[in-house]
Every structure is written in structure tokens, then in C-alpha cells.
Coordinates of N, CA and C in Angstrom, one line a residue:
M1 N -8.3 -76.9 13.2 CA -8.8 -78.3 13.2 C -9.9 -78.5 14.2
A2 N -10.7 -79.4 13.9 CA -11.9 -79.7 14.8 C -11.4 -80.3 16.1
A3 N -12.2 -80.1 17.1 CA -11.8 -80.7 18.4 C -11.8 -82.2 18.4
G4 N -12.5 -82.8 17.5 CA -12.5 -84.3 17.4 C -11.3 -84.9 16.7
V5 N -10.5 -84.0 16.1 CA -9.4 -84.5 15.3 C -8.3 -84.9 16.2
P6 N -7.7 -86.1 16.1 CA -6.7 -86.5 17.0 C -5.4 -85.6 16.8
A7 N -4.7 -85.6 17.9 CA -3.5 -84.8 18.0 C -2.5 -85.2 16.9
E8 N -2.5 -86.5 16.7 CA -1.5 -87.1 15.7 C -1.8 -86.5 14.3
A9 N -3.1 -86.4 13.9 CA -3.5 -85.8 12.6 C -3.1 -84.4 12.5
Q10 N -3.3 -83.6 13.6 CA -2.9 -82.2 13.7 C -1.4 -82.1 13.5
S11 N -0.7 -82.9 14.1 CA 0.8 -82.9 14.0 C 1.2 -83.2 12.6
R12 N 0.6 -84.2 12.0 CA 1.0 -84.5 10.6 C 0.7 -83.3 9.7
F13 N -0.5 -82.7 9.9 CA -0.9 -81.5 9.1 C 0.2 -80.4 9.2
G14 N 0.6 -80.1 10.5 CA 1.6 -79.1 10.7 C 2.9 -79.4 10.0
H15 N 3.3 -80.7 10.1 CA 4.6 -81.1 9.5 C 4.5 -81.1 8.0
S16 N 3.3 -81.4 7.4 CA 3.3 -81.4 6.0 C 3.3 -80.0 5.5
V17 N 2.7 -79.0 6.1 CA 2.7 -77.6 5.7 C 4.1 -77.1 5.8
K18 N 4.8 -77.4 7.0 CA 6.1 -76.9 7.1 C 7.0 -77.6 6.1
G19 N 6.8 -78.8 5.8 CA 7.6 -79.5 4.8 C 7.5 -78.9 3.4
L20 N 6.2 -78.6 3.0 CA 6.0 -77.9 1.7 C 6.6 -76.5 1.7
L21 N 6.5 -75.8 2.7 CA 7.1 -74.5 2.8 C 8.7 -74.6 2.7
T22 N 9.2 -75.5 3.4 CA 10.6 -75.7 3.4 C 11.1 -76.1 2.0
E23 N 10.4 -77.0 1.3 CA 10.7 -77.4 -0.1 C 10.7 -76.2 -1.0
K24 N 9.7 -75.3 -0.8 CA 9.6 -74.1 -1.7 C 10.8 -73.2 -1.5
V25 N 11.2 -73.0 -0.2 CA 12.3 -72.1 0.1 C 13.6 -72.7 -0.5
T26 N 13.7 -74.0 -0.3 CA 14.9 -74.7 -0.8 C 15.0 -74.6 -2.3
S27 N 13.9 -74.8 -2.9 CA 13.8 -74.7 -4.4 C 14.2 -73.3 -4.8
C28 N 13.7 -72.3 -4.2 CA 14.0 -70.9 -4.5 C 15.4 -70.6 -4.3
G29 N 16.0 -71.1 -3.2 CA 17.4 -70.9 -2.9 C 18.3 -71.6 -3.9
T30 N 17.9 -72.8 -4.3 CA 18.6 -73.5 -5.4 C 18.6 -72.7 -6.7
D31 N 17.5 -72.2 -7.0 CA 17.3 -71.4 -8.2 C 18.2 -70.1 -8.2
V32 N 18.3 -69.5 -7.0 CA 19.1 -68.3 -6.9 C 20.6 -68.7 -7.0
I33 N 21.0 -69.8 -6.4 CA 22.4 -70.2 -6.5 C 22.7 -70.5 -7.9
A34 N 21.8 -71.3 -8.6 CA 22.1 -71.6 -10.0 C 22.2 -70.4 -10.9
L35 N 21.3 -69.4 -10.7 CA 21.4 -68.2 -11.4 C 22.7 -67.4 -11.2
T36 N 23.0 -67.4 -9.9 CA 24.3 -66.7 -9.5 C 25.5 -67.3 -10.2
K37 N 25.5 -68.7 -10.2 CA 26.6 -69.4 -10.8 C 26.7 -69.1 -12.3
Q38 N 25.5 -69.1 -12.9 CA 25.4 -68.8 -14.4 C 25.9 -67.4 -14.7
V39 N 25.5 -66.4 -13.8 CA 25.9 -65.0 -14.1 C 27.4 -64.9 -13.9
L40 N 28.0 -65.5 -12.9 CA 29.4 -65.5 -12.7 C 30.2 -66.2 -13.8
K41 N 29.7 -67.3 -14.2 CA 30.3 -68.1 -15.3 C 30.3 -67.3 -16.6
G42 N 29.2 -66.6 -16.9 CA 29.1 -65.8 -18.1 C 30.0 -64.6 -18.0
S43 N 30.1 -64.0 -16.9 CA 30.9 -62.8 -16.8 C 32.4 -63.2 -16.9
R44 N 32.8 -64.3 -16.4 CA 34.2 -64.7 -16.4 C 34.6 -65.2 -17.9
S45 N 33.7 -65.9 -18.5 CA 34.0 -66.4 -19.8 C 34.1 -65.4 -20.9
A46 N 33.3 -64.4 -20.8 CA 33.2 -63.4 -21.9 C 34.0 -62.2 -21.7
E47 N 34.5 -62.0 -20.4 CA 35.2 -60.8 -20.0 C 34.5 -59.5 -20.5
R48 N 33.2 -59.6 -20.3 CA 32.3 -58.4 -20.7 C 31.3 -58.3 -19.5
P49 N 30.7 -57.1 -19.5 CA 29.7 -56.9 -18.4 C 28.6 -57.9 -18.5
V50 N 28.0 -58.2 -17.3 CA 26.9 -59.1 -17.2 C 25.7 -58.3 -17.8
P51 N 24.9 -59.0 -18.7 CA 23.7 -58.3 -19.2 C 22.7 -57.9 -18.1
S52 N 22.1 -56.8 -18.3 CA 21.2 -56.3 -17.3 C 20.0 -57.2 -17.0
F53 N 19.6 -58.0 -18.0 CA 18.4 -58.9 -17.8 C 18.8 -60.0 -16.8
L54 N 20.1 -60.4 -16.7 CA 20.5 -61.4 -15.8 C 20.4 -60.8 -14.3
W55 N 20.9 -59.5 -14.2 CA 20.8 -58.9 -12.9 C 19.3 -58.7 -12.5
Q56 N 18.5 -58.4 -13.4 CA 17.1 -58.3 -13.1 C 16.5 -59.6 -12.6
L57 N 16.9 -60.7 -13.3 CA 16.4 -62.0 -12.9 C 17.0 -62.4 -11.5
L58 N 18.2 -62.0 -11.3 CA 18.8 -62.3 -10.0 C 18.1 -61.5 -8.9
G59 N 17.8 -60.3 -9.2 CA 17.0 -59.4 -8.2 C 15.7 -60.0 -8.0
Q60 N 15.0 -60.4 -9.0 CA 13.6 -61.0 -8.9 C 13.7 -62.2 -8.0
A61 N 14.7 -63.1 -8.3 CA 14.8 -64.3 -7.5 C 15.0 -64.0 -6.0
A62 N 15.9 -63.0 -5.8 CA 16.1 -62.6 -4.4 C 14.8 -62.1 -3.7
R63 N 14.0 -61.2 -4.4 CA 12.8 -60.7 -3.9 C 11.8 -61.9 -3.6
N64 N 11.7 -62.8 -4.6 CA 10.9 -64.0 -4.4 C 11.3 -64.8 -3.1
M65 N 12.5 -64.9 -2.9 CA 13.0 -65.7 -1.8 C 12.6 -65.0 -0.5
V66 N 12.7 -63.6 -0.5 CA 12.3 -62.9 0.7 C 10.8 -63.0 1.0
L67 N 10.0 -63.0 -0.1 CA 8.6 -63.2 0.0 C 8.2 -64.6 0.5
Q68 N 9.0 -65.6 0.1 CA 8.7 -66.9 0.6 C 9.1 -67.0 2.1
E69 N 10.1 -66.4 2.5 CA 10.5 -66.4 3.9 C 9.4 -65.8 4.7
D70 N 8.9 -64.6 4.3 CA 7.8 -64.0 5.0 C 6.6 -64.9 5.1
A71 N 6.3 -65.6 4.0 CA 5.1 -66.5 3.9 C 5.3 -67.6 4.9
I72 N 6.5 -68.1 5.0 CA 6.8 -69.2 6.0 C 6.7 -68.7 7.4
L73 N 7.2 -67.6 7.7 CA 7.1 -67.0 9.1 C 5.6 -66.8 9.4
H74 N 4.8 -66.3 8.5 CA 3.4 -66.1 8.7 C 2.7 -67.4 8.9
S75 N 3.0 -68.4 8.1 CA 2.4 -69.7 8.2 C 2.7 -70.4 9.5
E76 N 4.0 -70.3 10.0 CA 4.3 -70.9 11.3 C 3.6 -70.2 12.4
D77 N 3.4 -68.9 12.3 CA 2.6 -68.1 13.3 C 1.2 -68.6 13.3
S78 N 0.6 -68.8 12.1 CA -0.8 -69.3 12.0 C -0.9 -70.7 12.6
L79 N 0.1 -71.5 12.3 CA 0.0 -72.9 12.8 C 0.1 -72.9 14.3
R80 N 0.9 -72.0 14.9 CA 1.0 -71.9 16.4 C -0.4 -71.5 16.9
K81 N -1.0 -70.5 16.3 CA -2.3 -70.0 16.8 C -3.3 -71.1 16.6
M82 N -3.3 -71.8 15.5 CA -4.3 -72.9 15.3 C -4.1 -74.0 16.4
A83 N -2.9 -74.3 16.8 CA -2.6 -75.3 17.8 C -3.2 -74.8 19.1
I84 N -3.1 -73.6 19.5 CA -3.6 -73.0 20.7 C -5.2 -73.1 20.7
I85 N -5.7 -72.7 19.6 CA -7.2 -72.8 19.4 C -7.7 -74.2 19.5
T86 N -7.0 -75.1 18.9 CA -7.4 -76.5 19.0 C -7.4 -77.0 20.4
T87 N -6.3 -76.7 21.1 CA -6.2 -77.1 22.5 C -7.4 -76.5 23.3
H88 N -7.8 -75.3 23.1 CA -8.9 -74.7 23.8 C -10.2 -75.4 23.4
L89 N -10.4 -75.7 22.2 CA -11.6 -76.4 21.7 C -11.7 -77.8 22.3
Q90 N -10.5 -78.4 22.5 CA -10.5 -79.8 23.1 C -11.0 -79.7 24.6
Y91 N -10.5 -78.6 25.3 CA -10.9 -78.4 26.7 C -12.4 -78.2 26.8
Q92 N -12.9 -77.3 25.8 CA -14.3 -77.1 25.8 C -15.1 -78.3 25.5
Q93 N -14.6 -79.1 24.6 CA -15.3 -80.4 24.3 C -15.4 -81.3 25.5
E94 N -14.3 -81.4 26.2 CA -14.3 -82.2 27.4 C -15.2 -81.7 28.5
A95 N -15.3 -80.4 28.6 CA -16.2 -79.8 29.6 C -17.7 -80.0 29.2
I96 N -18.0 -79.9 27.9 CA -19.3 -80.2 27.5 C -19.7 -81.6 27.7
Q97 N -18.8 -82.6 27.4 CA -19.1 -84.0 27.6 C -19.3 -84.3 29.1
K98 N -18.5 -83.6 30.0 CA -18.8 -83.8 31.4 C -20.1 -83.3 31.8
N99 N -20.5 -82.1 31.3 CA -21.8 -81.6 31.6 C -23.0 -82.4 31.1
V100 N -22.8 -83.0 29.9 CA -23.8 -83.9 29.4 C -24.0 -85.1 30.3
E101 N -22.8 -85.7 30.7 CA -22.9 -86.8 31.6 C -23.6 -86.5 32.9
Q102 N -23.2 -85.3 33.5 CA -23.9 -84.9 34.7 C -25.4 -84.6 34.5
S103 N -25.7 -84.1 33.4 CA -27.1 -83.8 33.1 C -27.9 -85.1 33.0
S104 N -27.3 -86.1 32.4 CA -27.9 -87.4 32.3 C -28.1 -88.0 33.7
N105 N -27.1 -87.9 34.5 CA -27.2 -88.4 35.9 C -28.3 -87.7 36.7
L106 N -28.4 -86.4 36.5 CA -29.5 -85.6 37.2 C -30.9 -86.0 36.7
Q107 N -31.0 -86.2 35.4 CA -32.3 -86.7 34.8 C -32.7 -88.0 35.4
D108 N -31.7 -88.9 35.6 CA -32.0 -90.2 36.2 C -32.4 -90.1 37.6
Q109 N -31.8 -89.2 38.3 CA -32.1 -89.0 39.7 C -33.5 -88.3 39.9
L110 N -33.8 -87.4 39.0 CA -35.1 -86.8 39.0 C -36.2 -87.7 38.7
S111 N -36.0 -88.6 37.7 CA -37.0 -89.5 37.3 C -37.2 -90.5 38.5
H112 N -36.2 -90.9 39.2 CA -36.3 -91.8 40.3 C -37.0 -91.2 41.4
L113 N -36.8 -89.9 41.7 CA -37.5 -89.2 42.8 C -39.0 -89.0 42.5
L114 N -39.3 -88.8 41.2 CA -40.7 -88.5 40.8 C -41.5 -89.8 40.8
K115 N -40.9 -90.9 40.8 CA -41.7 -92.2 40.8 C -42.3 -92.5 42.1

């Protein structure tokens, strides 16, 4: 985020990203649970082995969930790093503003001395 962006906007951005990631993981978890229930229900009702395609779907859902978890961890790490960078940029902006003010004061003093 830019140094001029208020901390409140940065906070909202971080929360919205975390919210979206949390929704995605929750959705994936719900899908895995629903699929597991379906597999168990099918295996109990038919008294026959669960078809291999259902196990494949369950395995794929589990892999997707792990990938989502990795993405969330990576995103949280990136957000932390961006927050640190934003803080440093804000400090630099403040230092630049102070230098500009001092420069303006020096220019005024020089012009006064040269008159």
C-alpha cells in the first residue's frame, strides 16, 4: 500500500483478504465433509465397496484443501511483510516532509540574509 493510504484502509484490505481466504477454506472443508458423508452413506446403504471415483474425488478434495491452506499461510506472510513495508514507507514520508519544511525555512532565512 502507498504511504499516503490511511492505516484504516490497510486494515480493511488485510481483513478482506483474510476473510476471502477463510471463506474459501471453509467452503473447501464443507465440500470435503459433504463428500465424505456421501461416500459413507453410499457404502452403508449398498453394502458394497465404495467406487474408486469417489475415493479419487475425496483425495482430490483433500489435496485442494491442503493447497488452500498453503495459499492462506503464504498470503498471511505476504500481508505481514506488506504491513512492515508500509510502516517503513510512512516513516520515510514523514522524514521527507520534515526535510521539505526545513528546506523551506532555510530558503526563507537565506532570502532574508541576502536582502
